[in-house]
Amino acid sequence: MNFKKTIACAAAATLTAISLASVASAELVEIDDVLDANGLELLDSTSSSWMPIAYYDGTRPKIDPNKAVVDYGVDWSQAKSVEVVFSVSEGTREDWDGAFGGAVVVSSNSPTDATHNWPAYDFWGVTDEALEIDTYESAKALKLEKIGDYTYQLVCPIDDTNSVVPDQQLVQIAIQDWSGVTWWTMDVVSMTVKDGSGNALISWDQAGKCSLSPVGAASATVDAAAEEAPAETAAPAAEETAAAPAETAAPAAGDTTAAVTSTKASPNTGIEDVAVVAGLAVVAAGALFVAKKRG
């Protein structure tokens, strides 16, 4: 009988932890995926990942069927750093405790080179004297620096380990959040790739809009997709449009930055045979975090 009670209590605790995690585990503010005119991803956003497709030539259809063909004309050999600005969301700031961490990923592949597939520079914690927060872990590769009230910046170097490989097929830049269960949320305010002199090569704003437009074949592909879209994707009648949210309006031809509502799934890394592990260890970590915060 005692054994049965123990099992029952353990099951209840696990379900409680799962329930808490499902309610309070959205650390990154999830924006609408940014799609091209053909409905393919230019930026993928979830509660644990914020990932622009920085370049894709369309030659990996089996691995990356949902990614947009895009070329912003960036000379990736000049890329030397990625700067990301975060801000604790208003309305959740009273619960901000500095327990924020994850990684910055600059991933690239070519037909013959997968050595720079998903290299991650990790970070954890922040020092904010005004809020009496000091959770920074110096053993991590990167450090969050305070640049304003509830606003922090992360600078990730681009070096031999995570530089874009020559003859690239695919380039993705991601923020991964490993924080676990939280009572606050974090906005990605901007992501900027810079050269060695600190000049911006390309950037994305809080809505996922890129500072550059596609060039060459990628631009032509986007325009053609918009012109050849099936009739059912045409903009709704005026009386229907008035009642519809602005973000559901059909993007104009060539508008690759229009954000639309979409069904969310696990982060799409574009890597074959990669699984996102989120089992009992995550539940246990969430339960531990709950216990610490309430203690």
PDB file of N, CA, C and O in Angstrom, residues 67-131:
ATOM      1  N   LYS A  67      11.852  25.924 -45.583  1.00  0.00           N
ATOM      2  CA  LYS A  67      12.673  27.133 -45.558  1.00  0.00           C
ATOM      3  C   LYS A  67      12.616  27.874 -46.889  1.00  0.00           C
ATOM      4  O   LYS A  67      12.621  27.277 -47.963  1.00  0.00           O
ATOM      5  N   ALA A  68      12.577  29.205 -46.814  1.00  0.00           N
ATOM      6  CA  ALA A  68      12.518  30.038 -48.013  1.00  0.00           C
ATOM      7  C   ALA A  68      13.884  30.127 -48.677  1.00  0.00           C
ATOM      8  O   ALA A  68      14.910  30.194 -47.999  1.00  0.00           O
ATOM      9  N   VAL A  69      13.893  30.141 -49.985  1.00  0.00           N
ATOM     10  CA  VAL A  69      15.113  30.435 -50.725  1.00  0.00           C
ATOM     11  C   VAL A  69      15.370  31.932 -50.576  1.00  0.00           C
ATOM     12  O   VAL A  69      14.529  32.754 -50.938  1.00  0.00           O
ATOM     13  N   VAL A  70      16.527  32.281 -50.015  1.00  0.00           N
ATOM     14  CA  VAL A  70      16.784  33.694 -49.749  1.00  0.00           C
ATOM     15  C   VAL A  70      18.272  34.008 -49.801  1.00  0.00           C
ATOM     16  O   VAL A  70      19.107  33.216 -49.354  1.00  0.00           O
ATOM     17  N   ASP A  71      18.596  35.149 -50.390  1.00  0.00           N
ATOM     18  CA  ASP A  71      19.973  35.637 -50.451  1.00  0.00           C
ATOM     19  C   ASP A  71      19.916  37.148 -50.264  1.00  0.00           C
ATOM     20  O   ASP A  71      19.367  37.865 -51.104  1.00  0.00           O
ATOM     21  N   TYR A  72      20.458  37.637 -49.149  1.00  0.00           N
ATOM     22  CA  TYR A  72      20.447  39.069 -48.860  1.00  0.00           C
ATOM     23  C   TYR A  72      21.686  39.782 -49.402  1.00  0.00           C
ATOM     24  O   TYR A  72      21.868  40.977 -49.162  1.00  0.00           O
ATOM     25  N   GLY A  73      22.543  39.050 -50.102  1.00  0.00           N
ATOM     26  CA  GLY A  73      23.727  39.667 -50.685  1.00  0.00           C
ATOM     27  C   GLY A  73      24.830  39.960 -49.692  1.00  0.00           C
ATOM     28  O   GLY A  73      25.708  40.790 -49.952  1.00  0.00           O
ATOM     29  N   VAL A  74      24.825  39.271 -48.553  1.00  0.00           N
ATOM     30  CA  VAL A  74      25.831  39.496 -47.516  1.00  0.00           C
ATOM     31  C   VAL A  74      27.127  38.766 -47.871  1.00  0.00           C
ATOM     32  O   VAL A  74      27.095  37.607 -48.298  1.00  0.00           O
ATOM     33  N   ASP A  75      28.264  39.440 -47.701  1.00  0.00           N
ATOM     34  CA  ASP A  75      29.571  38.792 -47.818  1.00  0.00           C
ATOM     35  C   ASP A  75      29.877  38.168 -46.468  1.00  0.00           C
ATOM     36  O   ASP A  75      30.374  38.826 -45.557  1.00  0.00           O
ATOM     37  N   TRP A  76      29.579  36.896 -46.323  1.00  0.00           N
ATOM     38  CA  TRP A  76      29.688  36.236 -45.025  1.00  0.00           C
ATOM     39  C   TRP A  76      31.125  36.091 -44.549  1.00  0.00           C
ATOM     40  O   TRP A  76      31.373  35.880 -43.353  1.00  0.00           O
ATOM     41  N   SER A  77      32.091  36.231 -45.449  1.00  0.00           N
ATOM     42  CA  SER A  77      33.490  36.180 -45.025  1.00  0.00           C
ATOM     43  C   SER A  77      33.855  37.384 -44.172  1.00  0.00           C
ATOM     44  O   SER A  77      34.862  37.372 -43.453  1.00  0.00           O
ATOM     45  N   GLN A  78      33.029  38.447 -44.227  1.00  0.00           N
ATOM     46  CA  GLN A  78      33.289  39.657 -43.443  1.00  0.00           C
ATOM     47  C   GLN A  78      32.610  39.633 -42.075  1.00  0.00           C
ATOM     48  O   GLN A  78      32.842  40.514 -41.249  1.00  0.00           O
ATOM     49  N   ALA A  79      31.764  38.655 -41.840  1.00  0.00           N
ATOM     50  CA  ALA A  79      31.018  38.595 -40.575  1.00  0.00           C
ATOM     51  C   ALA A  79      31.935  38.210 -39.420  1.00  0.00           C
ATOM     52  O   ALA A  79      32.587  37.169 -39.460  1.00  0.00           O
ATOM     53  N   LYS A  80      31.970  39.053 -38.381  1.00  0.00           N
ATOM     54  CA  LYS A  80      32.873  38.824 -37.253  1.00  0.00           C
ATOM     55  C   LYS A  80      32.161  38.738 -35.900  1.00  0.00           C
ATOM     56  O   LYS A  80      32.773  38.336 -34.910  1.00  0.00           O
ATOM     57  N   SER A  81      30.893  39.120 -35.837  1.00  0.00           N
ATOM     58  CA  SER A  81      30.180  39.026 -34.560  1.00  0.00           C
ATOM     59  C   SER A  81      28.674  39.062 -34.789  1.00  0.00           C
ATOM     60  O   SER A  81      28.193  39.552 -35.821  1.00  0.00           O
ATOM     61  N   VAL A  82      27.955  38.530 -33.812  1.00  0.00           N
ATOM     62  CA  VAL A  82      26.498  38.637 -33.762  1.00  0.00           C
ATOM     63  C   VAL A  82      26.140  39.323 -32.454  1.00  0.00           C
ATOM     64  O   VAL A  82      26.572  38.874 -31.380  1.00  0.00           O
ATOM     65  N   GLU A  83      25.389  40.403 -32.522  1.00  0.00           N
ATOM     66  CA  GLU A  83      24.943  41.114 -31.326  1.00  0.00           C
ATOM     67  C   GLU A  83      23.433  40.947 -31.179  1.00  0.00           C
ATOM     68  O   GLU A  83      22.690  41.213 -32.125  1.00  0.00           O
ATOM     69  N   VAL A  84      23.012  40.522 -30.000  1.00  0.00           N
ATOM     70  CA  VAL A  84      21.593  40.317 -29.733  1.00  0.00           C
ATOM     71  C   VAL A  84      21.204  41.159 -28.526  1.00  0.00           C
ATOM     72  O   VAL A  84      21.894  41.154 -27.504  1.00  0.00           O
ATOM     73  N   VAL A  85      20.108  41.899 -28.658  1.00  0.00           N
ATOM     74  CA  VAL A  85      19.593  42.713 -27.560  1.00  0.00           C
ATOM     75  C   VAL A  85      18.298  42.081 -27.064  1.00  0.00           C
ATOM     76  O   VAL A  85      17.404  41.758 -27.849  1.00  0.00           O
ATOM     77  N   PHE A  86      18.215  41.901 -25.740  1.00  0.00           N
ATOM     78  CA  PHE A  86      17.037  41.331 -25.089  1.00  0.00           C
ATOM     79  C   PHE A  86      16.427  42.360 -24.146  1.00  0.00           C
ATOM     80  O   PHE A  86      17.139  43.215 -23.599  1.00  0.00           O
ATOM     81  N   SER A  87      15.132  42.236 -23.914  1.00  0.00           N
ATOM     82  CA  SER A  87      14.468  43.075 -22.917  1.00  0.00           C
ATOM     83  C   SER A  87      13.431  42.231 -22.182  1.00  0.00           C
ATOM     84  O   SER A  87      12.629  41.534 -22.819  1.00  0.00           O
ATOM     85  N   VAL A  88      13.449  42.292 -20.851  1.00  0.00           N
ATOM     86  CA  VAL A  88      12.436  41.591 -20.070  1.00  0.00           C
ATOM     87  C   VAL A  88      11.088  42.253 -20.358  1.00  0.00           C
ATOM     88  O   VAL A  88      10.946  43.473 -20.291  1.00  0.00           O
ATOM     89  N   SER A  89      10.107  41.456 -20.714  1.00  0.00           N
ATOM     90  CA  SER A  89       8.807  41.984 -21.138  1.00  0.00           C
ATOM     91  C   SER A  89       8.132  42.765 -20.022  1.00  0.00           C
ATOM     92  O   SER A  89       8.127  42.347 -18.864  1.00  0.00           O
ATOM     93  N   GLU A  90       7.553  43.897 -20.397  1.00  0.00           N
ATOM     94  CA  GLU A  90       6.771  44.660 -19.427  1.00  0.00           C
ATOM     95  C   GLU A  90       5.604  43.797 -18.961  1.00  0.00           C
ATOM     96  O   GLU A  90       5.020  43.056 -19.726  1.00  0.00           O
ATOM     97  N   GLY A  91       5.273  43.915 -17.703  1.00  0.00           N
ATOM     98  CA  GLY A  91       4.220  43.079 -17.133  1.00  0.00           C
ATOM     99  C   GLY A  91       4.757  41.835 -16.458  1.00  0.00           C
ATOM    100  O   GLY A  91       4.046  41.201 -15.685  1.00  0.00           O
ATOM    101  N   THR A  92       6.025  41.483 -16.766  1.00  0.00           N
ATOM    102  CA  THR A  92       6.638  40.319 -16.108  1.00  0.00           C
ATOM    103  C   THR A  92       7.906  40.717 -15.362  1.00  0.00           C
ATOM    104  O   THR A  92       8.594  39.860 -14.814  1.00  0.00           O
ATOM    105  N   ARG A  93       8.208  42.007 -15.332  1.00  0.00           N
ATOM    106  CA  ARG A  93       9.487  42.453 -14.778  1.00  0.00           C
ATOM    107  C   ARG A  93       9.595  42.268 -13.272  1.00  0.00           C
ATOM    108  O   ARG A  93      10.700  42.086 -12.747  1.00  0.00           O
ATOM    109  N   GLU A  94       8.492  42.290 -12.577  1.00  0.00           N
ATOM    110  CA  GLU A  94       8.554  42.099 -11.125  1.00  0.00           C
ATOM    111  C   GLU A  94       8.985  40.688 -10.759  1.00  0.00           C
ATOM    112  O   GLU A  94       9.431  40.441  -9.635  1.00  0.00           O
ATOM    113  N   ASP A  95       8.876  39.762 -11.704  1.00  0.00           N
ATOM    114  CA  ASP A  95       9.288  38.375 -11.471  1.00  0.00           C
ATOM    115  C   ASP A  95      10.668  38.061 -12.046  1.00  0.00           C
ATOM    116  O   ASP A  95      11.137  36.924 -11.949  1.00  0.00           O
ATOM    117  N   TRP A  96      11.323  39.032 -12.652  1.00  0.00           N
ATOM    118  CA  TRP A  96      12.632  38.822 -13.268  1.00  0.00           C
ATOM    119  C   TRP A  96      13.662  38.531 -12.197  1.00  0.00           C
ATOM    120  O   TRP A  96      13.849  39.312 -11.263  1.00  0.00           O
ATOM    121  N   ASP A  97      14.343  37.388 -12.321  1.00  0.00           N
ATOM    122  CA  ASP A  97      15.302  36.977 -11.307  1.00  0.00           C
ATOM    123  C   ASP A  97      16.693  36.704 -11.871  1.00  0.00           C
ATOM    124  O   ASP A  97      17.583  36.263 -11.160  1.00  0.00           O
ATOM    125  N   GLY A  98      16.882  36.963 -13.182  1.00  0.00           N
ATOM    126  CA  GLY A  98      18.206  36.781 -13.772  1.00  0.00           C
ATOM    127  C   GLY A  98      18.534  35.362 -14.196  1.00  0.00           C
ATOM    128  O   GLY A  98      19.640  35.109 -14.671  1.00  0.00           O
ATOM    129  N   ALA A  99      17.607  34.430 -14.042  1.00  0.00           N
ATOM    130  CA  ALA A  99      17.874  33.028 -14.396  1.00  0.00           C
ATOM    131  C   ALA A  99      17.595  32.799 -15.878  1.00  0.00           C
ATOM    132  O   ALA A  99      16.677  32.071 -16.261  1.00  0.00           O
ATOM    133  N   PHE A 100      18.400  33.434 -16.700  1.00  0.00           N
ATOM    134  CA  PHE A 100      18.227  33.369 -18.147  1.00  0.00           C
ATOM    135  C   PHE A 100      19.519  32.877 -18.781  1.00  0.00           C
ATOM    136  O   PHE A 100      20.600  33.370 -18.466  1.00  0.00           O
ATOM    137  N   GLY A 101      19.399  31.893 -19.676  1.00  0.00           N
ATOM    138  CA  GLY A 101      20.591  31.372 -20.334  1.00  0.00           C
ATOM    139  C   GLY A 101      20.244  30.567 -21.560  1.00  0.00           C
ATOM    140  O   GLY A 101      19.087  30.217 -21.792  1.00  0.00           O
ATOM    141  N   GLY A 102      21.270  30.295 -22.343  1.00  0.00           N
ATOM    142  CA  GLY A 102      21.062  29.535 -23.570  1.00  0.00           C
ATOM    143  C   GLY A 102      22.300  29.596 -24.429  1.00  0.00           C
ATOM    144  O   GLY A 102      23.418  29.461 -23.931  1.00  0.00           O
ATOM    145  N   ALA A 103      22.111  29.844 -25.716  1.00  0.00           N
ATOM    146  CA  ALA A 103      23.248  29.856 -26.632  1.00  0.00           C
ATOM    147  C   ALA A 103      22.937  30.687 -27.862  1.00  0.00           C
ATOM    148  O   ALA A 103      21.776  30.890 -28.225  1.00  0.00           O
ATOM    149  N   VAL A 104      24.019  31.163 -28.497  1.00  0.00           N
ATOM    150  CA  VAL A 104      23.937  31.786 -29.815  1.00  0.00           C
ATOM    151  C   VAL A 104      24.553  30.809 -30.807  1.00  0.00           C
ATOM    152  O   VAL A 104      25.646  30.287 -30.574  1.00  0.00           O
ATOM    153  N   VAL A 105      23.833  30.559 -31.884  1.00  0.00           N
ATOM    154  CA  VAL A 105      24.283  29.590 -32.892  1.00  0.00           C
ATOM    155  C   VAL A 105      24.421  30.288 -34.243  1.00  0.00           C
ATOM    156  O   VAL A 105      23.492  30.968 -34.684  1.00  0.00           O
ATOM    157  N   VAL A 106      25.593  30.148 -34.867  1.00  0.00           N
ATOM    158  CA  VAL A 106      25.778  30.550 -36.266  1.00  0.00           C
ATOM    159  C   VAL A 106      26.105  29.263 -37.010  1.00  0.00           C
ATOM    160  O   VAL A 106      27.193  28.719 -36.864  1.00  0.00           O
ATOM    161  N   SER A 107      25.148  28.780 -37.774  1.00  0.00           N
ATOM    162  CA  SER A 107      25.270  27.467 -38.396  1.00  0.00           C
ATOM    163  C   SER A 107      25.297  27.595 -39.913  1.00  0.00           C
ATOM    164  O   SER A 107      24.514  28.359 -40.492  1.00  0.00           O
ATOM    165  N   SER A 108      26.197  26.847 -40.543  1.00  0.00           N
ATOM    166  CA  SER A 108      26.261  26.862 -42.007  1.00  0.00           C
ATOM    167  C   SER A 108      26.684  25.493 -42.527  1.00  0.00           C
ATOM    168  O   SER A 108      27.350  24.725 -41.832  1.00  0.00           O
ATOM    169  N   ASN A 109      26.280  25.218 -43.757  1.00  0.00           N
ATOM    170  CA  ASN A 109      26.615  23.957 -44.414  1.00  0.00           C
ATOM    171  C   ASN A 109      26.893  24.206 -45.890  1.00  0.00           C
ATOM    172  O   ASN A 109      26.323  25.115 -46.497  1.00  0.00           O
ATOM    173  N   SER A 110      27.766  23.399 -46.451  1.00  0.00           N
ATOM    174  CA  SER A 110      27.976  23.377 -47.897  1.00  0.00           C
ATOM    175  C   SER A 110      27.822  21.929 -48.355  1.00  0.00           C
ATOM    176  O   SER A 110      27.707  21.022 -47.513  1.00  0.00           O
ATOM    177  N   PRO A 111      27.822  21.665 -49.666  1.00  0.00           N
ATOM    178  CA  PRO A 111      27.684  20.279 -50.118  1.00  0.00           C
ATOM    179  C   PRO A 111      28.790  19.357 -49.615  1.00  0.00           C
ATOM    180  O   PRO A 111      28.601  18.146 -49.516  1.00  0.00           O
ATOM    181  N   THR A 112      29.948  19.936 -49.272  1.00  0.00           N
ATOM    182  CA  THR A 112      31.086  19.100 -48.861  1.00  0.00           C
ATOM    183  C   THR A 112      31.578  19.389 -47.449  1.00  0.00           C
ATOM    184  O   THR A 112      32.533  18.760 -47.003  1.00  0.00           O
ATOM    185  N   ASP A 113      30.944  20.337 -46.758  1.00  0.00           N
ATOM    186  CA  ASP A 113      31.462  20.758 -45.448  1.00  0.00           C
ATOM    187  C   ASP A 113      30.320  20.934 -44.453  1.00  0.00           C
ATOM    188  O   ASP A 113      29.503  21.851 -44.582  1.00  0.00           O
ATOM    189  N   ALA A 114      30.267  20.048 -43.459  1.00  0.00           N
ATOM    190  CA  ALA A 114      29.279  20.154 -42.379  1.00  0.00           C
ATOM    191  C   ALA A 114      29.951  20.389 -41.036  1.00  0.00           C
ATOM    192  O   ALA A 114      29.350  20.174 -39.980  1.00  0.00           O
ATOM    193  N   THR A 115      31.194  20.853 -41.056  1.00  0.00           N
ATOM    194  CA  THR A 115      31.953  21.035 -39.816  1.00  0.00           C
ATOM    195  C   THR A 115      31.416  22.182 -38.966  1.00  0.00           C
ATOM    196  O   THR A 115      31.690  22.229 -37.765  1.00  0.00           O
ATOM    197  N   HIS A 116      30.672  23.104 -39.574  1.00  0.00           N
ATOM    198  CA  HIS A 116      30.133  24.248 -38.837  1.00  0.00           C
ATOM    199  C   HIS A 116      28.621  24.150 -38.710  1.00  0.00           C
ATOM    200  O   HIS A 116      27.928  25.163 -38.674  1.00  0.00           O
ATOM    201  N   ASN A 117      28.156  22.920 -38.616  1.00  0.00           N
ATOM    202  CA  ASN A 117      26.735  22.650 -38.453  1.00  0.00           C
ATOM    203  C   ASN A 117      26.352  22.770 -36.974  1.00  0.00           C
ATOM    204  O   ASN A 117      26.730  21.932 -36.163  1.00  0.00           O
ATOM    205  N   TRP A 118      25.682  23.855 -36.634  1.00  0.00           N
ATOM    206  CA  TRP A 118      25.113  24.095 -35.300  1.00  0.00           C
ATOM    207  C   TRP A 118      26.150  24.253 -34.174  1.00  0.00           C
ATOM    208  O   TRP A 118      26.007  23.689 -33.093  1.00  0.00           O
ATOM    209  N   PRO A 119      27.210  25.027 -34.365  1.00  0.00           N
ATOM    210  CA  PRO A 119      28.107  25.328 -33.243  1.00  0.00           C
ATOM    211  C   PRO A 119      27.460  26.364 -32.317  1.00  0.00           C
ATOM    212  O   PRO A 119      26.913  27.367 -32.789  1.00  0.00           O
ATOM    213  N   ALA A 120      27.509  26.121 -31.032  1.00  0.00           N
ATOM    214  CA  ALA A 120      26.806  26.972 -30.068  1.00  0.00           C
ATOM    215  C   ALA A 120      27.782  27.608 -29.073  1.00  0.00           C
ATOM    216  O   ALA A 120      28.649  26.929 -28.522  1.00  0.00           O
ATOM    217  N   TYR A 121      27.618  28.918 -28.846  1.00  0.00           N
ATOM    218  CA  TYR A 121      28.320  29.637 -27.783  1.00  0.00           C
ATOM    219  C   TYR A 121      27.314  29.874 -26.667  1.00  0.00           C
ATOM    220  O   TYR A 121      26.323  30.589 -26.854  1.00  0.00           O
ATOM    221  N   ASP A 122      27.560  29.303 -25.481  1.00  0.00           N
ATOM    222  CA  ASP A 122      26.564  29.366 -24.421  1.00  0.00           C
ATOM    223  C   ASP A 122      26.744  30.573 -23.506  1.00  0.00           C
ATOM    224  O   ASP A 122      27.783  31.229 -23.479  1.00  0.00           O
ATOM    225  N   PHE A 123      25.698  30.853 -22.730  1.00  0.00           N
ATOM    226  CA  PHE A 123      25.712  31.950 -21.747  1.00  0.00           C
ATOM    227  C   PHE A 123      24.732  31.608 -20.633  1.00  0.00           C
ATOM    228  O   PHE A 123      23.815  30.809 -20.818  1.00  0.00           O
ATOM    229  N   TRP A 124      24.962  32.212 -19.470  1.00  0.00           N
ATOM    230  CA  TRP A 124      24.005  32.043 -18.372  1.00  0.00           C
ATOM    231  C   TRP A 124      24.124  33.217 -17.398  1.00  0.00           C
ATOM    232  O   TRP A 124      25.215  33.566 -16.967  1.00  0.00           O
ATOM    233  N   GLY A 125      22.972  33.766 -17.062  1.00  0.00           N
ATOM    234  CA  GLY A 125      22.890  34.761 -16.008  1.00  0.00           C
ATOM    235  C   GLY A 125      23.261  36.164 -16.428  1.00  0.00           C
ATOM    236  O   GLY A 125      23.700  36.423 -17.551  1.00  0.00           O
ATOM    237  N   VAL A 126      23.085  37.078 -15.468  1.00  0.00           N
ATOM    238  CA  VAL A 126      23.340  38.489 -15.729  1.00  0.00           C
ATOM    239  C   VAL A 126      23.677  39.178 -14.405  1.00  0.00           C
ATOM    240  O   VAL A 126      23.273  38.727 -13.331  1.00  0.00           O
ATOM    241  N   THR A 127      24.446  40.242 -14.522  1.00  0.00           N
ATOM    242  CA  THR A 127      24.718  41.089 -13.355  1.00  0.00           C
ATOM    243  C   THR A 127      23.981  42.406 -13.540  1.00  0.00           C
ATOM    244  O   THR A 127      24.212  43.118 -14.518  1.00  0.00           O
ATOM    245  N   ASP A 128      23.068  42.705 -12.621  1.00  0.00           N
ATOM    246  CA  ASP A 128      22.291  43.941 -12.670  1.00  0.00           C
ATOM    247  C   ASP A 128      22.241  44.510 -11.252  1.00  0.00           C
ATOM    248  O   ASP A 128      21.393  44.132 -10.443  1.00  0.00           O
ATOM    249  N   GLU A 129      23.184  45.378 -10.961  1.00  0.00           N
ATOM    250  CA  GLU A 129      23.317  45.896  -9.594  1.00  0.00           C
ATOM    251  C   GLU A 129      22.083  46.655  -9.137  1.00  0.00           C
ATOM    252  O   GLU A 129      21.713  46.590  -7.960  1.00  0.00           O
ATOM    253  N   ALA A 130      21.444  47.374 -10.038  1.00  0.00           N
ATOM    254  CA  ALA A 130      20.263  48.151  -9.660  1.00  0.00           C
ATOM    255  C   ALA A 130      19.129  47.253  -9.175  1.00  0.00           C
ATOM    256  O   ALA A 130      18.320  47.666  -8.334  1.00  0.00           O
ATOM    257  N   LEU A 131      19.078  46.034  -9.692  1.00  0.00           N
ATOM    258  CA  LEU A 131      18.029  45.092  -9.299  1.00  0.00           C
ATOM    259  C   LEU A 131      18.539  44.060  -8.300  1.00  0.00           C
ATOM    260  O   LEU A 131      17.811  43.142  -7.934  1.00  0.00           O
TER     261      LEU A 131
END
